[in-house]
mmCIF file of C-alpha atoms and ligand atoms in Angstrom:
data_model
loop_
_atom_site.group_PDB
_atom_site.id
_atom_site.type_symbol
_atom_site.label_atom_id
_atom_site.label_comp_id
_atom_site.label_asym_id
_atom_site.label_seq_id
_atom_site.Cartn_x
_atom_site.Cartn_y
_atom_site.Cartn_z
ATOM 1 C CA MET A 1 74.820 106.389 85.768
ATOM 2 C CA HIS A 2 77.155 109.416 85.362
ATOM 3 C CA TYR A 3 80.634 108.235 84.872
ATOM 4 C CA THR A 4 83.370 111.049 83.966
ATOM 5 C CA GLY A 5 86.681 110.234 82.439
ATOM 6 C CA THR A 6 88.534 107.034 83.183
ATOM 7 C CA ILE A 7 87.298 105.512 86.321
ATOM 8 C CA TRP A 8 89.904 103.868 88.714
ATOM 9 C CA ARG A 9 89.236 101.493 91.636
ATOM 10 C CA PRO A 10 91.143 99.118 93.539
ATOM 11 C CA PRO A 11 91.115 95.403 92.476
ATOM 12 C CA TYR A 12 89.389 94.402 95.488
ATOM 13 C CA GLU A 13 86.607 97.031 95.222
ATOM 14 C CA ALA A 14 85.268 94.883 92.017
ATOM 15 C CA ASP A 15 81.789 93.852 93.738
ATOM 16 C CA SER A 16 81.189 97.608 95.214
ATOM 17 C CA LEU A 17 78.792 99.813 93.440
ATOM 18 C CA LEU A 18 80.684 102.492 92.024
ATOM 19 C CA LEU A 19 79.319 105.875 92.582
ATOM 20 C CA GLU A 20 80.615 109.002 91.104
ATOM 21 C CA VAL A 21 80.614 111.771 93.700
ATOM 22 C CA THR A 22 83.858 113.389 92.496
ATOM 23 C CA ALA A 23 86.184 113.513 89.292
ATOM 24 C CA GLY A 24 89.841 114.323 89.471
ATOM 25 C CA CYS A 25 92.000 115.158 92.166
ATOM 26 C CA THR A 26 92.292 118.235 94.444
ATOM 27 C CA HIS A 27 96.145 117.782 94.444
ATOM 28 C CA HIS A 28 97.123 117.067 90.559
ATOM 29 C CA ARG A 29 100.598 117.847 91.347
ATOM 30 C CA CYS A 30 102.275 114.341 91.758
ATOM 31 C CA LYS A 31 105.262 114.356 89.160
ATOM 32 C CA PHE A 32 104.560 110.461 88.204
ATOM 33 C CA CYS A 33 100.566 110.527 87.898
ATOM 34 C CA THR A 34 98.733 110.936 84.487
ATOM 35 C CA LEU A 35 95.835 109.250 86.046
ATOM 36 C CA TYR A 36 93.136 111.791 85.705
ATOM 37 C CA SER A 37 94.798 113.826 82.860
ATOM 38 C CA ASP A 38 91.907 112.742 80.254
ATOM 39 C CA LEU A 39 89.472 115.395 82.220
ATOM 40 C CA PRO A 40 89.105 118.974 81.051
ATOM 41 C CA PHE A 41 89.311 120.209 84.942
ATOM 42 C CA LYS A 42 91.368 119.198 87.901
ATOM 43 C CA PHE A 43 88.788 118.423 90.229
ATOM 44 C CA ARG A 44 85.055 118.657 90.454
ATOM 45 C CA MET A 45 82.321 117.632 93.013
ATOM 46 C CA SER A 46 79.101 116.032 91.374
ATOM 47 C CA PRO A 47 76.100 118.092 91.760
ATOM 48 C CA MET A 48 73.933 116.366 94.219
ATOM 49 C CA GLU A 49 71.076 115.733 91.911
ATOM 50 C CA ASP A 50 73.493 113.554 89.661
ATOM 51 C CA ILE A 51 74.324 111.521 92.837
ATOM 52 C CA GLU A 52 70.644 111.211 93.702
ATOM 53 C CA SER A 53 69.816 110.073 90.218
ATOM 54 C CA ASP A 54 72.366 107.452 90.150
ATOM 55 C CA LEU A 55 71.109 106.164 93.327
ATOM 56 C CA LEU A 56 67.719 106.059 92.240
ATOM 57 C CA GLU A 57 68.646 104.499 88.948
ATOM 58 C CA VAL A 58 70.449 101.739 90.713
ATOM 59 C CA GLN A 59 67.466 101.462 93.227
ATOM 60 C CA VAL A 60 65.197 100.650 90.177
ATOM 61 C CA LEU A 61 67.452 98.445 88.166
ATOM 62 C CA ARG A 62 68.214 96.442 91.277
ATOM 63 C CA TYR A 63 64.838 96.209 93.459
ATOM 64 C CA ASN A 64 61.913 97.324 91.009
ATOM 65 C CA PRO A 65 59.361 94.491 91.000
ATOM 66 C CA THR A 66 59.449 94.693 87.088
ATOM 67 C CA SER A 67 63.250 94.371 86.980
ATOM 68 C CA MET A 68 63.115 91.370 89.347
ATOM 69 C CA MET A 69 60.356 89.686 87.101
ATOM 70 C CA THR A 70 62.055 90.486 83.838
ATOM 71 C CA ALA A 71 65.433 89.060 85.618
ATOM 72 C CA LYS A 72 63.362 85.929 86.465
ATOM 73 C CA LEU A 73 61.663 85.315 83.116
ATOM 74 C CA GLN A 74 65.131 85.722 81.316
ATOM 75 C CA GLY A 75 66.618 83.068 83.889
ATOM 76 C CA LEU A 76 68.907 85.431 85.367
ATOM 77 C CA PRO A 77 69.529 84.907 89.188
ATOM 78 C CA ARG A 78 67.929 87.196 91.760
ATOM 79 C CA PRO A 79 70.515 90.101 92.219
ATOM 80 C CA LYS A 80 72.153 90.317 95.539
ATOM 81 C CA PRO A 81 71.603 93.112 97.802
ATOM 82 C CA ILE A 82 74.395 95.924 97.559
ATOM 83 C CA LYS A 83 76.545 95.860 100.731
ATOM 84 C CA ARG A 84 79.363 98.232 99.562
ATOM 85 C CA VAL A 85 79.483 101.378 97.658
ATOM 86 C CA PHE A 86 82.954 102.864 96.085
ATOM 87 C CA LEU A 87 82.871 106.757 95.748
ATOM 88 C CA THR A 88 84.925 107.402 92.622
ATOM 89 C CA GLY A 89 87.651 110.218 92.146
ATOM 90 C CA ALA A 90 91.153 110.522 93.203
ATOM 91 C CA ASN A 91 90.029 111.738 96.851
ATOM 92 C CA PRO A 92 86.334 112.339 97.475
ATOM 93 C CA PHE A 93 87.259 111.880 101.450
ATOM 94 C CA VAL A 94 88.322 115.460 100.977
ATOM 95 C CA LEU A 95 84.964 116.564 101.071
ATOM 96 C CA THR A 96 83.596 118.326 104.031
ATOM 97 C CA THR A 97 82.024 116.137 106.661
ATOM 98 C CA GLY A 98 78.759 117.791 106.001
ATOM 99 C CA LYS A 99 78.700 116.559 102.484
ATOM 100 C CA LEU A 100 80.219 113.043 103.333
ATOM 101 C CA LEU A 101 77.252 112.588 105.726
ATOM 102 C CA GLU A 102 74.766 113.968 103.100
ATOM 103 C CA ILE A 103 76.072 111.505 100.191
ATOM 104 C CA ALA A 104 75.900 108.561 103.048
ATOM 105 C CA ALA A 105 72.265 109.573 103.951
ATOM 106 C CA LEU A 106 71.360 109.560 100.528
ATOM 107 C CA ILE A 107 72.849 106.018 99.917
ATOM 108 C CA ARG A 108 71.014 104.926 102.999
ATOM 109 C CA LYS A 109 67.638 106.225 101.581
ATOM 110 C CA TYR A 110 67.990 104.700 98.249
ATOM 111 C CA LEU A 111 69.780 101.402 99.091
ATOM 112 C CA PRO A 112 69.355 100.601 102.749
ATOM 113 C CA SER A 113 71.413 97.151 102.481
ATOM 114 C CA VAL A 114 74.650 99.136 102.079
ATOM 115 C CA GLU A 115 76.848 98.643 105.276
ATOM 116 C CA THR A 116 79.926 100.460 104.378
ATOM 117 C CA ILE A 117 81.094 103.257 101.895
ATOM 118 C CA GLY A 118 84.864 103.403 100.617
ATOM 119 C CA CYS A 119 86.906 105.785 98.619
ATOM 120 C CA PHE A 120 90.291 106.657 97.724
ATOM 121 C CA ALA A 121 91.740 109.185 100.174
ATOM 122 C CA ARG A 122 95.031 111.425 100.263
ATOM 123 C CA ILE A 123 96.838 111.639 103.698
ATOM 124 C CA THR A 124 95.678 115.474 103.790
ATOM 125 C CA ASP A 125 92.101 114.709 103.340
ATOM 126 C CA SER A 126 91.495 114.139 107.268
ATOM 127 C CA VAL A 127 93.583 117.312 108.314
ATOM 128 C CA ASN A 128 90.661 119.712 107.981
ATOM 129 C CA LYS A 129 88.198 117.165 109.764
ATOM 130 C CA THR A 130 88.169 116.869 113.677
ATOM 131 C CA ASP A 131 88.154 113.725 115.450
ATOM 132 C CA GLU A 132 84.441 114.173 116.187
ATOM 133 C CA ASP A 133 84.092 114.414 112.336
ATOM 134 C CA LEU A 134 86.063 111.152 111.618
ATOM 135 C CA ILE A 135 83.798 109.135 114.312
ATOM 136 C CA LEU A 136 80.804 110.646 112.661
ATOM 137 C CA LEU A 137 82.015 109.362 109.369
ATOM 138 C CA ARG A 138 82.706 106.097 110.545
ATOM 139 C CA GLN A 139 79.060 105.801 112.098
ATOM 140 C CA ALA A 140 77.635 106.841 108.724
ATOM 141 C CA GLY A 141 79.555 103.749 107.133
ATOM 142 C CA TYR A 142 82.839 105.250 105.933
ATOM 143 C CA ASP A 143 85.305 102.498 106.290
ATOM 144 C CA GLY A 144 88.024 100.662 104.154
ATOM 145 C CA LEU A 145 89.695 103.712 102.575
ATOM 146 C CA THR A 146 92.504 103.173 100.110
ATOM 147 C CA ILE A 147 95.513 105.625 100.561
ATOM 148 C CA GLY A 148 98.083 106.103 98.002
ATOM 149 C CA VAL A 149 100.910 106.918 100.442
ATOM 150 C CA GLU A 150 103.249 105.487 97.851
ATOM 151 C CA THR A 151 106.318 105.505 100.217
ATOM 152 C CA GLY A 152 107.545 106.580 103.677
ATOM 153 C CA ASP A 153 110.710 107.855 102.260
ATOM 154 C CA ASP A 154 110.839 111.778 102.641
ATOM 155 C CA THR A 155 113.043 112.759 100.113
ATOM 156 C CA ALA A 156 110.843 110.839 97.475
ATOM 157 C CA LEU A 157 107.848 112.306 98.906
ATOM 158 C CA SER A 158 109.094 115.696 98.633
ATOM 159 C CA PHE A 159 110.749 115.320 94.987
ATOM 160 C CA MET A 160 107.390 113.993 93.583
ATOM 161 C CA GLN A 161 105.399 116.813 94.894
ATOM 162 C CA LYS A 162 103.100 114.320 97.374
ATOM 163 C CA GLY A 163 102.169 117.158 99.398
ATOM 164 C CA TYR A 164 102.782 115.302 102.756
ATOM 165 C CA THR A 165 105.620 114.078 104.871
ATOM 166 C CA SER A 166 106.220 110.607 106.433
ATOM 167 C CA GLN A 167 105.158 112.153 109.877
ATOM 168 C CA ASP A 168 101.870 113.390 108.395
ATOM 169 C CA ILE A 169 101.319 109.731 107.316
ATOM 170 C CA LEU A 170 101.764 108.562 111.118
ATOM 171 C CA THR A 171 99.571 111.500 112.357
ATOM 172 C CA GLN A 172 96.649 111.043 109.882
ATOM 173 C CA CYS A 173 96.406 107.223 110.022
ATOM 174 C CA LYS A 174 96.801 107.254 113.655
ATOM 175 C CA ARG A 175 93.647 109.524 113.741
ATOM 176 C CA LEU A 176 91.528 107.303 111.411
ATOM 177 C CA GLU A 177 92.640 104.358 113.583
ATOM 178 C CA GLN A 178 91.247 106.268 116.576
ATOM 179 C CA ALA A 179 88.074 106.660 114.872
ATOM 180 C CA LYS A 180 88.073 103.011 113.754
ATOM 181 C CA ILE A 181 88.257 103.669 110.050
ATOM 182 C CA GLU A 182 90.280 101.210 108.387
ATOM 183 C CA TYR A 183 92.399 102.025 105.548
ATOM 184 C CA GLY A 184 95.037 100.073 102.908
ATOM 185 C CA PHE A 185 97.727 101.543 101.694
ATOM 186 C CA PHE A 186 99.066 101.808 97.801
ATOM 187 C CA TYR A 187 102.871 101.590 97.621
ATOM 188 C CA LEU A 188 104.963 102.828 94.433
ATOM 189 C CA THR A 189 107.639 100.449 93.794
ATOM 190 C CA SER A 190 110.575 102.747 92.425
ATOM 191 C CA ILE A 191 109.470 106.211 93.683
ATOM 192 C CA SER A 192 112.961 106.842 95.340
ATOM 193 C CA GLY A 193 114.509 106.382 92.035
ATOM 194 C CA LYS A 194 117.892 104.442 90.714
ATOM 195 C CA GLY A 195 120.071 103.399 93.765
ATOM 196 C CA LYS A 196 117.778 104.434 96.449
ATOM 197 C CA GLY A 197 115.153 101.803 96.240
ATOM 198 C CA GLU A 198 116.205 99.629 99.054
ATOM 199 C CA THR A 199 116.644 102.687 101.326
ATOM 200 C CA GLY A 200 113.040 103.774 100.538
ATOM 201 C CA ALA A 201 111.409 100.544 101.194
ATOM 202 C CA LYS A 202 113.409 100.582 104.540
ATOM 203 C CA ALA A 203 112.034 103.856 105.357
ATOM 204 C CA SER A 204 108.586 102.866 104.392
ATOM 205 C CA ALA A 205 108.624 99.831 106.568
ATOM 206 C CA ASP A 206 109.691 101.836 109.594
ATOM 207 C CA VAL A 207 106.422 103.863 108.898
ATOM 208 C CA PHE A 208 104.330 101.129 107.961
ATOM 209 C CA ASN A 209 105.217 99.104 111.147
ATOM 210 C CA GLN A 210 104.032 101.852 113.220
ATOM 211 C CA LEU A 211 100.432 101.356 111.530
ATOM 212 C CA HIS A 212 97.656 99.039 110.884
ATOM 213 C CA PRO A 213 96.815 99.026 107.310
ATOM 214 C CA PHE A 214 94.761 96.162 106.256
ATOM 215 C CA LEU A 215 96.736 95.882 103.160
ATOM 216 C CA ILE A 216 99.843 97.004 101.501
ATOM 217 C CA GLY A 217 99.275 97.029 97.760
ATOM 218 C CA PRO A 218 102.451 97.709 95.672
ATOM 219 C CA ASN A 219 101.959 99.161 92.234
ATOM 220 C CA MET A 220 105.117 99.662 90.059
ATOM 221 C CA LEU A 221 106.154 102.935 88.673
ATOM 222 C CA THR A 222 105.479 103.154 84.853
ATOM 223 C CA ILE A 223 106.505 106.689 83.426
ATOM 224 C CA TYR A 224 104.195 107.873 80.771
ATOM 225 C CA PRO A 225 105.488 110.517 78.399
ATOM 226 C CA GLU A 226 102.723 113.104 79.682
ATOM 227 C CA SER A 227 104.067 113.056 83.115
ATOM 228 C CA LYS A 228 106.033 115.774 84.727
ATOM 229 C CA LEU A 229 108.514 112.847 86.016
ATOM 230 C CA TYR A 230 109.372 112.257 82.275
ATOM 231 C CA GLN A 231 110.486 115.881 82.012
ATOM 232 C CA GLU A 232 112.806 115.417 85.061
ATOM 233 C CA ILE A 233 114.243 112.390 83.510
ATOM 234 C CA GLN A 234 114.769 114.388 80.180
ATOM 235 C CA ASN A 235 116.614 117.057 82.137
ATOM 236 C CA GLY A 236 118.811 114.724 84.140
ATOM 237 C CA ASN A 237 117.356 115.299 87.593
ATOM 238 C CA TRP A 238 115.968 111.806 88.102
ATOM 239 C CA GLU A 239 116.694 108.180 87.087
ATOM 240 C CA GLU A 240 114.387 105.227 87.397
ATOM 241 C CA GLU A 241 115.454 101.913 88.953
ATOM 242 C CA SER A 242 115.892 98.960 86.684
ATOM 243 C CA GLU A 243 113.118 96.286 86.583
ATOM 244 C CA ILE A 244 115.270 93.958 88.659
ATOM 245 C CA GLU A 245 116.093 96.694 91.129
ATOM 246 C CA LYS A 246 112.232 97.324 91.707
ATOM 247 C CA TYR A 247 111.948 93.848 92.688
ATOM 248 C CA ARG A 248 114.978 94.143 95.009
ATOM 249 C CA GLU A 249 113.150 96.918 96.516
ATOM 250 C CA LEU A 250 109.928 95.014 97.195
ATOM 251 C CA ARG A 251 111.851 92.371 98.605
ATOM 252 C CA THR A 252 113.597 94.916 101.095
ATOM 253 C CA LEU A 253 109.973 96.016 101.753
ATOM 254 C CA VAL A 254 108.681 92.383 102.613
ATOM 255 C CA GLU A 255 111.762 91.777 104.620
ATOM 256 C CA ASN A 256 111.370 94.677 106.670
ATOM 257 C CA LEU A 257 107.655 94.450 107.369
ATOM 258 C CA ASN A 258 106.645 93.013 110.820
ATOM 259 C CA ILE A 259 103.054 94.043 111.155
ATOM 260 C CA SER A 260 100.042 92.001 110.506
ATOM 261 C CA THR A 261 98.489 93.000 106.895
ATOM 262 C CA TYR A 262 97.699 91.465 103.733
ATOM 263 C CA PHE A 263 100.608 91.961 101.087
ATOM 264 C CA ALA A 264 99.072 92.237 97.519
ATOM 265 C CA ALA A 265 100.469 93.229 94.275
ATOM 266 C CA MET A 266 97.867 93.412 91.857
ATOM 267 C CA GLY A 267 97.093 95.462 88.914
ATOM 268 C CA ALA A 268 98.750 95.812 85.224
ATOM 269 C CA SER A 269 101.780 97.651 86.753
ATOM 270 C CA ASN A 270 103.030 94.451 88.139
ATOM 271 C CA ALA A 271 104.018 91.977 85.807
ATOM 272 C CA PHE A 272 104.009 89.279 88.556
ATOM 273 C CA GLN A 273 101.120 89.176 90.934
ATOM 274 C CA LEU A 274 102.164 88.611 94.547
ATOM 275 C CA ARG A 275 99.647 88.146 97.538
ATOM 276 C CA GLY A 276 100.058 86.832 100.836
ATOM 277 C CA ARG A 277 99.255 87.289 104.577
ATOM 278 C CA LEU A 278 101.952 88.919 106.619
ATOM 279 C CA PRO A 279 103.817 87.909 108.651
ATOM 280 C CA GLU A 280 102.555 84.065 108.157
ATOM 281 C CA ASP A 281 103.435 84.170 104.243
ATOM 282 C CA LYS A 282 106.636 86.124 104.463
ATOM 283 C CA GLU A 283 109.204 83.447 103.771
ATOM 284 C CA GLN A 284 107.069 82.234 100.725
ATOM 285 C CA LEU A 285 106.810 86.013 99.302
ATOM 286 C CA LEU A 286 110.523 86.209 99.730
ATOM 287 C CA GLU A 287 111.199 83.101 97.920
ATOM 288 C CA THR A 288 108.992 83.986 95.114
ATOM 289 C CA LEU A 289 110.813 87.434 94.957
ATOM 290 C CA ASP A 290 114.080 85.765 94.758
ATOM 291 C CA ARG A 291 113.247 83.516 92.074
ATOM 292 C CA ILE A 292 111.816 86.590 90.046
ATOM 293 C CA ILE A 293 115.385 88.573 90.746
ATOM 294 C CA TYR A 294 117.610 85.787 89.806
ATOM 295 C CA GLU A 295 115.723 83.771 87.117
ATOM 296 C CA VAL A 296 113.842 86.570 85.125
ATOM 297 C CA ARG A 297 115.516 88.632 82.527
ATOM 298 C CA GLU A 298 115.781 92.470 82.706
ATOM 299 C CA GLU A 299 114.907 92.485 78.945
ATOM 300 C CA ASP A 300 111.675 90.697 79.525
ATOM 301 C CA LEU A 301 110.444 92.863 82.450
ATOM 302 C CA ARG A 302 111.381 95.896 80.599
ATOM 303 C CA HIS A 303 109.621 94.886 77.455
ATOM 304 C CA TYR A 304 106.480 93.911 79.930
ATOM 305 C CA ARG A 305 106.711 97.564 81.115
ATOM 306 C CA LYS A 306 107.209 99.347 77.662
ATOM 307 C CA ASN A 307 104.283 97.571 76.194
ATOM 308 C CA LEU A 308 101.795 98.648 79.282
ATOM 309 C CA PRO A 309 99.438 100.942 76.991
ATOM 310 C CA HIS A 310 97.668 102.155 80.453
ATOM 311 C CA LEU A 311 97.829 101.353 84.076
HETATM 312 S S1 SF4 B 401 97.371 112.242 94.567
HETATM 313 FE FE1 SF4 B 401 96.923 110.520 93.524
HETATM 314 S S2 SF4 B 401 95.492 111.106 91.775
HETATM 315 FE FE2 SF4 B 401 96.203 112.982 92.913
HETATM 316 S S3 SF4 B 401 97.899 113.452 91.442
HETATM 317 FE FE3 SF4 B 401 98.778 112.353 93.326
HETATM 318 S S4 SF4 B 401 99.012 110.180 92.511
HETATM 319 FE FE4 SF4 B 401 97.527 111.412 91.154
#
C-alpha cells in the first residue's frame, strides 16, 4: 500500500480501509497546525495507478481464494467484507467531482462490498461543487465526512487563518445536508485564547445549533514549537488558556448545545475521554466536567499536555 508521511484518521474510522488518494493539505496555513509538516510538499494527489494498485492489493489479500485458504489453514477467521473506505489526507474532498467519482468507481470495481466512502474535508472543499455535484457524490457513496471546523468564533477563525467564516460553515454544511451527505465536526478547545474560551464556545454552539452534525468531537489545542502559533505567543500576540479554562470552555459548549448529536472528546489531546449523546447525556457530561474543573489540579493537566510527544 502507498502511505506517505503520518496518516491521520478519526478514531471512529478504525474499521475503515485507509486508502491514500491525497497527502497533505491544500490550505496548509492554520497557525496551530503541524499535522502534515513531515511532508516535503504542501499537497499532492496520488496517481490513479497507485490508487488502483492499492485497491488491487487489498482485493487480492482479502478475497483471493489462495489468501482465504491460507488464512483458514492458519486458523484465522474468514475476513469480513470491507464496508467502508476512508480516503487519507487533510482534505481529499477538495478533488474535483469528476476525480472523486472516478475514485468511487474504482473502489466499487475492486471492492464491491463497500457501501460508503468517508474522508476529512475542509469547509471550503464544497464551494466549487454544484448542488448537483454533491448529490452525485452522495449517490456514489460519499458520506460521513469529518470536518475540522474548530470553532464558530469568527475572531478566532480569522486570527488562526482557517480560511472561512462562521457564515461559510452554515452555508456549506446546509448544502451538504440538502445533498444528504452526513458530516461530523472536530472542535478545537482553546482556539479563542486566554479569557475568550467561553465566548468562543457560545459562538460555536450558536452555529452548531443551526446544523445537524452527527458528531461534535473536541480536540484540545496542543502547541508545538514548529507551529506559527508558537511564534505568535513568543511575540506576545496570543495567550493560551489554562488547562482548567479549557475544561470550562468545554462545559460552556456542552451547556449551550441544544441539538441531537454525539459528543465525543477522543484522541490523545484530551486527558479525559468524554462521550455521550446530546441532549440525553447532557447532565452527566456536565457533572463529569465539573468534577474535572473542581477536583483535578492544573499542574497535573499541564504535565499531561507538556508530555504529549505528538497528537
Ligand atoms: S486545514 Fe486542517 S490540516 Fe490543513 S492546515 Fe488547517 S488544520 Fe492543518
